[in-house]
Tab-separated table of C-alpha atoms and ligand atoms in Angstrom:
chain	number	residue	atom	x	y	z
A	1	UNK	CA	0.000	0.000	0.000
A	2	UNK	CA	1.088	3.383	-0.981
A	3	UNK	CA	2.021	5.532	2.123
A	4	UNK	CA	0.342	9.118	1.439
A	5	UNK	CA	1.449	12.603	2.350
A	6	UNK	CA	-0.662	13.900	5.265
A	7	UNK	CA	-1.596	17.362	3.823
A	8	UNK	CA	-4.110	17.234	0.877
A	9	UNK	CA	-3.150	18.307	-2.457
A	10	UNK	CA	-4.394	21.790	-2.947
A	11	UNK	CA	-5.366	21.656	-7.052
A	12	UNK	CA	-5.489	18.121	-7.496
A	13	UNK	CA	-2.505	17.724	-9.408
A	14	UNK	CA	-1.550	15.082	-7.134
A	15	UNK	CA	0.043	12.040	-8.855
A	16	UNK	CA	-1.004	9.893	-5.695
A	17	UNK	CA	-4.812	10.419	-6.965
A	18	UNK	CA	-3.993	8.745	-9.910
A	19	UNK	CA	-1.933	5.962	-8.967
A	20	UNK	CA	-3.245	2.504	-10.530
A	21	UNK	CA	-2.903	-0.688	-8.939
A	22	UNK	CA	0.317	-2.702	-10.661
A	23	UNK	CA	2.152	-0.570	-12.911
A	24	UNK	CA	1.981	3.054	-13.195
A	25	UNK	CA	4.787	4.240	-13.585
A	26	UNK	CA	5.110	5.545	-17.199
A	27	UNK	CA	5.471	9.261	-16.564
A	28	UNK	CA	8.377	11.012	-17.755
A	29	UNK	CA	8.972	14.467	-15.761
A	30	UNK	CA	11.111	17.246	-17.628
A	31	UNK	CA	12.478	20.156	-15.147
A	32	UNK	CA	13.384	22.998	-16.533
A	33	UNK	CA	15.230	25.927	-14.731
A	34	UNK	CA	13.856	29.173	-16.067
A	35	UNK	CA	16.432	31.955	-16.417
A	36	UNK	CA	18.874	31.488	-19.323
A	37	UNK	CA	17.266	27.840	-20.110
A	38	UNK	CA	13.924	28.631	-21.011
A	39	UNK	CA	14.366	32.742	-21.620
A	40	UNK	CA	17.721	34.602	-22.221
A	41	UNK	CA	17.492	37.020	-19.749
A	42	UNK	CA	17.021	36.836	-16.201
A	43	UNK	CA	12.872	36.862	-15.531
A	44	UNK	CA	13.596	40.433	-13.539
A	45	UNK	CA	15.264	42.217	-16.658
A	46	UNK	CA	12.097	42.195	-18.722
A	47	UNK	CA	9.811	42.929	-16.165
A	48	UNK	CA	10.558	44.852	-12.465
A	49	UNK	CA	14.131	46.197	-13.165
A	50	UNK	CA	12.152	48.540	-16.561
A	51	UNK	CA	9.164	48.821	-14.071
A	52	UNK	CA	10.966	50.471	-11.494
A	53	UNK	CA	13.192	51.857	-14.127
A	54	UNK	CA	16.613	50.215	-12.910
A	55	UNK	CA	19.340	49.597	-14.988
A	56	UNK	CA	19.652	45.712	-15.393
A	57	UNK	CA	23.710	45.520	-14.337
A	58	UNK	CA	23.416	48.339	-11.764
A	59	UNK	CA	20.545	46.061	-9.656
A	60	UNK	CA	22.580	43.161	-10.072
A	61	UNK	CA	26.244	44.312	-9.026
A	62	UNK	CA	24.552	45.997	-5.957
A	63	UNK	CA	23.465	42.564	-4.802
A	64	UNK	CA	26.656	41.169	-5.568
A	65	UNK	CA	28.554	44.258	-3.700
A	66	UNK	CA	26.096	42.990	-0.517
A	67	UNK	CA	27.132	39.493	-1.276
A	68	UNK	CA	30.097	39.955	-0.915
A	69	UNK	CA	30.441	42.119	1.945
A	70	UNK	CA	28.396	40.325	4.378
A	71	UNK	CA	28.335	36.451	3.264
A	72	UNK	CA	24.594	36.517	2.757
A	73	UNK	CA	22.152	34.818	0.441
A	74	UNK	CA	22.173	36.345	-2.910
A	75	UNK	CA	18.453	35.050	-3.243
A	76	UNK	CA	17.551	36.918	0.091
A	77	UNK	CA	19.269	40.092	-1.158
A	78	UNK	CA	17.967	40.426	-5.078
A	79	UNK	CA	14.403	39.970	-3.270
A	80	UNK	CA	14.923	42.193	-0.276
A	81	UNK	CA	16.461	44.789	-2.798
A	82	UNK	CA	13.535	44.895	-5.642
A	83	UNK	CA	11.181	45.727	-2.383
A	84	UNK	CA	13.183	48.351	-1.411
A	85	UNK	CA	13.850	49.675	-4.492
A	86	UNK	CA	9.832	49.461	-5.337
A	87	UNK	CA	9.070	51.225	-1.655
A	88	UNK	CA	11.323	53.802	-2.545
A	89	UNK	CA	10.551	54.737	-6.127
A	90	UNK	CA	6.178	54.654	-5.105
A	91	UNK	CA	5.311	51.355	-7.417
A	92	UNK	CA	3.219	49.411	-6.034
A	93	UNK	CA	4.345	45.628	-6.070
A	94	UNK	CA	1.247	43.119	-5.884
A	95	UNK	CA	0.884	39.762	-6.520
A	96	UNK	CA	-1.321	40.798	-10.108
A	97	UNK	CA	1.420	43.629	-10.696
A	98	UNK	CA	3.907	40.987	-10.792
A	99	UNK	CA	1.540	38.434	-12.659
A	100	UNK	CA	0.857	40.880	-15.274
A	101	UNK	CA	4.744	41.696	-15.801
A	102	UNK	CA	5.183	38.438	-16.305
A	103	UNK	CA	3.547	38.803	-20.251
A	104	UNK	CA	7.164	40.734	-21.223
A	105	UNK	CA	9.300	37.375	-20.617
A	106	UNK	CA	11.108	36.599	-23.435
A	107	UNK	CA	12.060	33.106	-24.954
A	108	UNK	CA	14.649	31.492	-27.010
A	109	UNK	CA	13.848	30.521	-30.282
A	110	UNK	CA	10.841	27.487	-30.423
A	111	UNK	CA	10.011	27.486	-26.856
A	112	UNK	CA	6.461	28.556	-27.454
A	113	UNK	CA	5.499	25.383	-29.641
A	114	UNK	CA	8.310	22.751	-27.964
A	115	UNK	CA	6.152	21.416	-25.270
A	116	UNK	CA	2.932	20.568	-27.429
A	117	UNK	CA	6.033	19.145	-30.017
A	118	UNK	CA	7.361	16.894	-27.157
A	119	UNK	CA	4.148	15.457	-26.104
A	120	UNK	CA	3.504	14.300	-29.085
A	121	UNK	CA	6.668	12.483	-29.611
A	122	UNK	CA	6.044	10.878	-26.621
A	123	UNK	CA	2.432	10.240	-27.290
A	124	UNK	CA	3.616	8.297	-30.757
A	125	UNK	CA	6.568	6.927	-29.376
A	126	UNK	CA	4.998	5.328	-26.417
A	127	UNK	CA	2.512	4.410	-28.144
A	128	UNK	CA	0.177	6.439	-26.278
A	129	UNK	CA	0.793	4.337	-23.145
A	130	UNK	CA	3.384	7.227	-22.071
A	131	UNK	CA	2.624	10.656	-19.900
A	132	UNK	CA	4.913	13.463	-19.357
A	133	UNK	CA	4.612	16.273	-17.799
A	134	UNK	CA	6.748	19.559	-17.782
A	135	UNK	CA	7.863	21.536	-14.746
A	136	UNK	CA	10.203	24.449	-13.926
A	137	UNK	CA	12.306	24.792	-10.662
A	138	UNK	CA	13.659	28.856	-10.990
A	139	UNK	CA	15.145	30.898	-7.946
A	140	UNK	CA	12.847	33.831	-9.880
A	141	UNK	CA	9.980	34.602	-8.569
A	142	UNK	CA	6.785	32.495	-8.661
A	143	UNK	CA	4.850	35.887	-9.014
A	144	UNK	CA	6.411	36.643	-12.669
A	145	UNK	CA	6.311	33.346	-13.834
A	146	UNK	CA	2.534	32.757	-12.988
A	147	UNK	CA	1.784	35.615	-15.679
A	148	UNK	CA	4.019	34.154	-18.364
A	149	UNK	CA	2.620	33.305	-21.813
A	150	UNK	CA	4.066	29.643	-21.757
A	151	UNK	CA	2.671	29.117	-17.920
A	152	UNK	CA	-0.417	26.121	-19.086
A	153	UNK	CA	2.451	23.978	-20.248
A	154	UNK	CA	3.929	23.652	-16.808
A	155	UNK	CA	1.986	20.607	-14.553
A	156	UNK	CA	3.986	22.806	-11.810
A	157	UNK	CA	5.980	25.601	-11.484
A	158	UNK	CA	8.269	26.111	-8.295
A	159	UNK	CA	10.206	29.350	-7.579
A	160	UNK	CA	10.782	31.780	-4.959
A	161	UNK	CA	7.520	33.701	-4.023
A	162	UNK	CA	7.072	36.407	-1.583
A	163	UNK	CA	4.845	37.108	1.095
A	164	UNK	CA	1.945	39.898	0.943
A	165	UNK	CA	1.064	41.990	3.384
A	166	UNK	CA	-2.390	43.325	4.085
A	167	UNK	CA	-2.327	45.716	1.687
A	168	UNK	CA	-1.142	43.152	-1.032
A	169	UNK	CA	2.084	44.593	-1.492
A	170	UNK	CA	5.153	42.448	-1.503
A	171	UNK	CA	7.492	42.890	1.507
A	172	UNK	CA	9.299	39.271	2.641
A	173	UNK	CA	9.888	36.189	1.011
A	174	UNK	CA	7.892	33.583	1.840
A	175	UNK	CA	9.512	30.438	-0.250
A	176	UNK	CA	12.890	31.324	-1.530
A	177	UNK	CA	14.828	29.218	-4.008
A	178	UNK	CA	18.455	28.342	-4.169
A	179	UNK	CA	21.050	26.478	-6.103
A	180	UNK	CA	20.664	23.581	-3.500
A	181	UNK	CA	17.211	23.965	-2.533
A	182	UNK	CA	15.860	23.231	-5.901
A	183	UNK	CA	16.955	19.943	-5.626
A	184	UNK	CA	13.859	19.333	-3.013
A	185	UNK	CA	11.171	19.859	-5.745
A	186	UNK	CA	12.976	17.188	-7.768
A	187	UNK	CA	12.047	14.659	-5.073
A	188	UNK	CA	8.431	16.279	-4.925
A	189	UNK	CA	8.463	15.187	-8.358
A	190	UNK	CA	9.735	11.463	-7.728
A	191	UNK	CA	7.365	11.159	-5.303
A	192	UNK	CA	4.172	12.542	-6.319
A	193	UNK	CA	4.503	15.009	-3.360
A	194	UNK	CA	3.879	18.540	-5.488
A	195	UNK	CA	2.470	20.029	-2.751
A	196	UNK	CA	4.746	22.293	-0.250
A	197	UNK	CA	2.431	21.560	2.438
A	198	UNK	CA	3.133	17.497	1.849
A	199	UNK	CA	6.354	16.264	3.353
A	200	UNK	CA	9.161	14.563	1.771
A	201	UNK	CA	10.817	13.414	4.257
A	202	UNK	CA	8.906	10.294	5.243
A	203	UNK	CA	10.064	7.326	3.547
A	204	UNK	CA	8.366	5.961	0.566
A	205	UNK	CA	10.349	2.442	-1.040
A	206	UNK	CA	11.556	3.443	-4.876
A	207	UNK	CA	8.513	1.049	-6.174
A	208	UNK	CA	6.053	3.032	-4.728
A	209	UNK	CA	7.292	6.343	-6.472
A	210	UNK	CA	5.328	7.593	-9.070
A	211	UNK	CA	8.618	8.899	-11.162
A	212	UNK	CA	11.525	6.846	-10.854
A	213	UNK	CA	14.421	9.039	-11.179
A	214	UNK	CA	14.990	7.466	-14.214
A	215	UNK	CA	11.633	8.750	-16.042
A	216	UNK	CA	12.879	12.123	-15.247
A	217	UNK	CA	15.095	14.652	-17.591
A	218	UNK	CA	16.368	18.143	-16.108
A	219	UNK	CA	17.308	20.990	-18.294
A	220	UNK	CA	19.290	23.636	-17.081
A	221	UNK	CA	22.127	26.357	-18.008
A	222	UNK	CA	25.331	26.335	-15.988
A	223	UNK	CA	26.484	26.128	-12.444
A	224	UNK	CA	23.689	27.230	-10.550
A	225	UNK	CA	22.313	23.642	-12.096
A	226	UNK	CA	24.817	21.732	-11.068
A	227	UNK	CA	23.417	20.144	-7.414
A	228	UNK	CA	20.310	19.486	-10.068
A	229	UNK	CA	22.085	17.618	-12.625
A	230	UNK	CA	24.276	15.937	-10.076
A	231	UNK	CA	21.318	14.605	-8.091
A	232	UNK	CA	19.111	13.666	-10.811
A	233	UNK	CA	22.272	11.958	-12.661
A	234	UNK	CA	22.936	9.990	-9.535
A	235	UNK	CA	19.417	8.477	-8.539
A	236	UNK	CA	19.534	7.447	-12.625
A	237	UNK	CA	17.829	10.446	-14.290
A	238	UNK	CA	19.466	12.369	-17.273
A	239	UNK	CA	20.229	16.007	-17.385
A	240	UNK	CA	21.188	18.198	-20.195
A	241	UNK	CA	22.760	21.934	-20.664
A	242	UNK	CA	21.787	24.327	-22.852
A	243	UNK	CA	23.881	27.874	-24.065
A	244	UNK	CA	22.703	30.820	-25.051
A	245	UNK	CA	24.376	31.610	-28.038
A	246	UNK	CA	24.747	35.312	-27.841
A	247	UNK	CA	26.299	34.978	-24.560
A	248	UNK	CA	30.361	34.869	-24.664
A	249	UNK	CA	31.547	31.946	-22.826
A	250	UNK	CA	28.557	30.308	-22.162
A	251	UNK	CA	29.277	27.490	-24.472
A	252	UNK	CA	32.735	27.189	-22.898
A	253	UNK	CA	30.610	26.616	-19.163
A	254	UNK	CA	28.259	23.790	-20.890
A	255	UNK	CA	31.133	21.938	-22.167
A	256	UNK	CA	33.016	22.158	-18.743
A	257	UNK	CA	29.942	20.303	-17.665
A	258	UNK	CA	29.894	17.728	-20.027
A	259	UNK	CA	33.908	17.305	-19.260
A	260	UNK	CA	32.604	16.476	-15.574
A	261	UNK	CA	29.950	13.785	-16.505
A	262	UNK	CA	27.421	16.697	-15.141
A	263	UNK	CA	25.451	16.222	-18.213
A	264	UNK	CA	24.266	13.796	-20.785
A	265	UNK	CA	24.047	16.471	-23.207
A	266	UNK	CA	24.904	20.050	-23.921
A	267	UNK	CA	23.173	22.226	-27.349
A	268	UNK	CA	22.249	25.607	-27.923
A	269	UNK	CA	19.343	26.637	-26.312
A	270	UNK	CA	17.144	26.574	-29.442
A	271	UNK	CA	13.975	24.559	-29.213
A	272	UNK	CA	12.937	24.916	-32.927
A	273	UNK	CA	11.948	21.462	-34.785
A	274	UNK	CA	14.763	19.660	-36.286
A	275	UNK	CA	17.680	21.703	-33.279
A	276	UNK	CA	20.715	19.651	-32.282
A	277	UNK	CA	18.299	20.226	-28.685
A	278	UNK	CA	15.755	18.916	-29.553
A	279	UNK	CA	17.480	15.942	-31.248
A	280	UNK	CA	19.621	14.896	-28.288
A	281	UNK	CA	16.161	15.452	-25.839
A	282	UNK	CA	14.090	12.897	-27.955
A	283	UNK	CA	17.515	10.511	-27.907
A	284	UNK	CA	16.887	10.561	-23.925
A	285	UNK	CA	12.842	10.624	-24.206
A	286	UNK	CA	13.618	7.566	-26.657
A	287	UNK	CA	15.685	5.981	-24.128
A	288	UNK	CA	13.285	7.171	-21.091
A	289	UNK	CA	10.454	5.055	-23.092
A	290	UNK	CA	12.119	1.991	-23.590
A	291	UNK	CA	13.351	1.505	-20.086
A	292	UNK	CA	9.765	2.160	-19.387
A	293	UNK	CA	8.462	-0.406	-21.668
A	294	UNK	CA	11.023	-2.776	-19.987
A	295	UNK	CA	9.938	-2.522	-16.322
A	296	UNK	CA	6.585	-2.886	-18.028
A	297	UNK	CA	7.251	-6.297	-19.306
A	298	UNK	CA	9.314	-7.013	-16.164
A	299	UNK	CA	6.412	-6.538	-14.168
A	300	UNK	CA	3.781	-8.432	-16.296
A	301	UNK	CA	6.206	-11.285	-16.148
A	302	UNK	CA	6.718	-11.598	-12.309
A	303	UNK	CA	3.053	-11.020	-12.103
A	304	UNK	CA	2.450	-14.163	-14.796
A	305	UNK	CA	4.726	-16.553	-12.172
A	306	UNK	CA	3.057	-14.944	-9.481
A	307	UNK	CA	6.589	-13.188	-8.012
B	401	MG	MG1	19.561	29.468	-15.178
């Protein structure tokens, strides 16, 4: 019997309410971080940096200056800094504010059609026995990325978010996103716990995870990836890093990546049909779908000789 989070799941999007009796698990999870994977910019450059009217490399060496000087959380200071920054200048930052800004987020070329273009790959090439679902894990903010145009492709979307205060105006964080931290929402994943109020931390046996590590492909852009990749890699999953190609040495950071086993796969981040990316992702969904049909078979088999 399947052991079951305590907390109920909020929107339903539960993968314990769907669990079957036998096999079930043919879902294939792809994580995407946001920022320089998905969109070449940081979320904040298209949307509260021009709001407020801050210059993009101004904000960001300020945070680093802070950083630096007192060995704090550069997550805790970019947030801290845009509410500061909003208090000061009189714009109001709200939770629909935010949501709204979210519409100026730009991608890299093919984004907008790739997810309907990788379901049905899978669809056909699992021969429609095959889910997946797409996610993104961003130290953004949850705010933005709830108002982006490519948001009803995401099952989930996990980022920082901050907290509101009577007046609906942003002025703490209230989940906050790091490097490491992300790597929590991966096992939300693996276990069907999507939830934040659900714990992870009780043990559930790998059978009795709805997405084996191995159904499960993270996409991501450079070092701030790396715990990612390196867990995901190491419970079985595949990872793969992607370079923007106007950005000088970003190419040179992928392939230090791939030198360290990080990845399975670097490209260009350029999710047209027919991209090297695109190529090397439906390699891995290929791959994905026959270990899937495997365990299938395994299962049926041990269930025919009653094991
Ligand atoms: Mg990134």
């Amino acid at each position: 019997m399947a052991s079951r989070g305590r907390g109920k799941a909020r929107d339903g999007d539960s993968i314990d309410g769907r669990r079957r009796v036998g096999f079930a698990r043919d879902e294939i999870a792809i994580v995407y971080d946001f920022d320089g994977t998905l969109s070449p910019q940081p979320m904040q450059e298209y949307t509260v940096l021009p709001e407020l009217g801050i210059e993009p490399a101004a904000f960001w060496s300020a945070v680093d200056r802070e950083v630096a000087a007192s060995e704090c959380e550069g997550m805790l200071v970019y947030m801290r800094h845009l509410v500061e920054e909003a208090a000061r200048r009189g714009v109001r930052l709200g939770r629909a504010d935010l949501r709204a800004l979210g519409r100026r987020v730009r991608y890299f070329p093919g984004v907008p059609g790739w997810f309907a273009r990788t379901d049905a790959w899978v669809r056909e090439r699992g021969r429609g026995r095959v889910r997946i679902g797409h996610y993104v894990v961003s130290a953004g903010l949850r705010e933005i990325l709830d108002g982006v145009s490519i948001r009803p492709a995401f099952r989930r979307v996990y980022a920082s978010e901050y907290h509101f205060d009577r007046r609906g105006v942003a002025t703490f964080p209230k989940v906050l996103i790091t490097d490491t931290t992300k790597t929590q929402y991966l096992f939300r994943i693996n276990k069907g716990r999507l939830d934040l109020r659900q714990s992870i931390n009780t043990h559930m046996p790998e059978g009795e995870r709805p997405i084996p590590f191995s159904n499960i492909v993270y996409i991501g852009d450079g070092l701030t990836d790396v715990p990612s990749m390196a867990v995901t890699r190491q419970a079985g999953g595949h990872a793969l890093a992607v370079w923007n190609r106007d950005r000088p040495g970003a190419r040179e950071g992928c392939e230090a990546l791939l030198a360290a086993s990080r990845v399975d796969f670097i490209a260009p981040a350029d999710y047209r049909a027919g991209s090297t990316l695109e190529r090397r992702v439906r390699l891995l969904l290929d791959a994905v779908i026959a270990d899937i049909r495997y365990r299938r078979e395994l299962h049926a088999c041990r269930l025919a000789h009653r094991m």
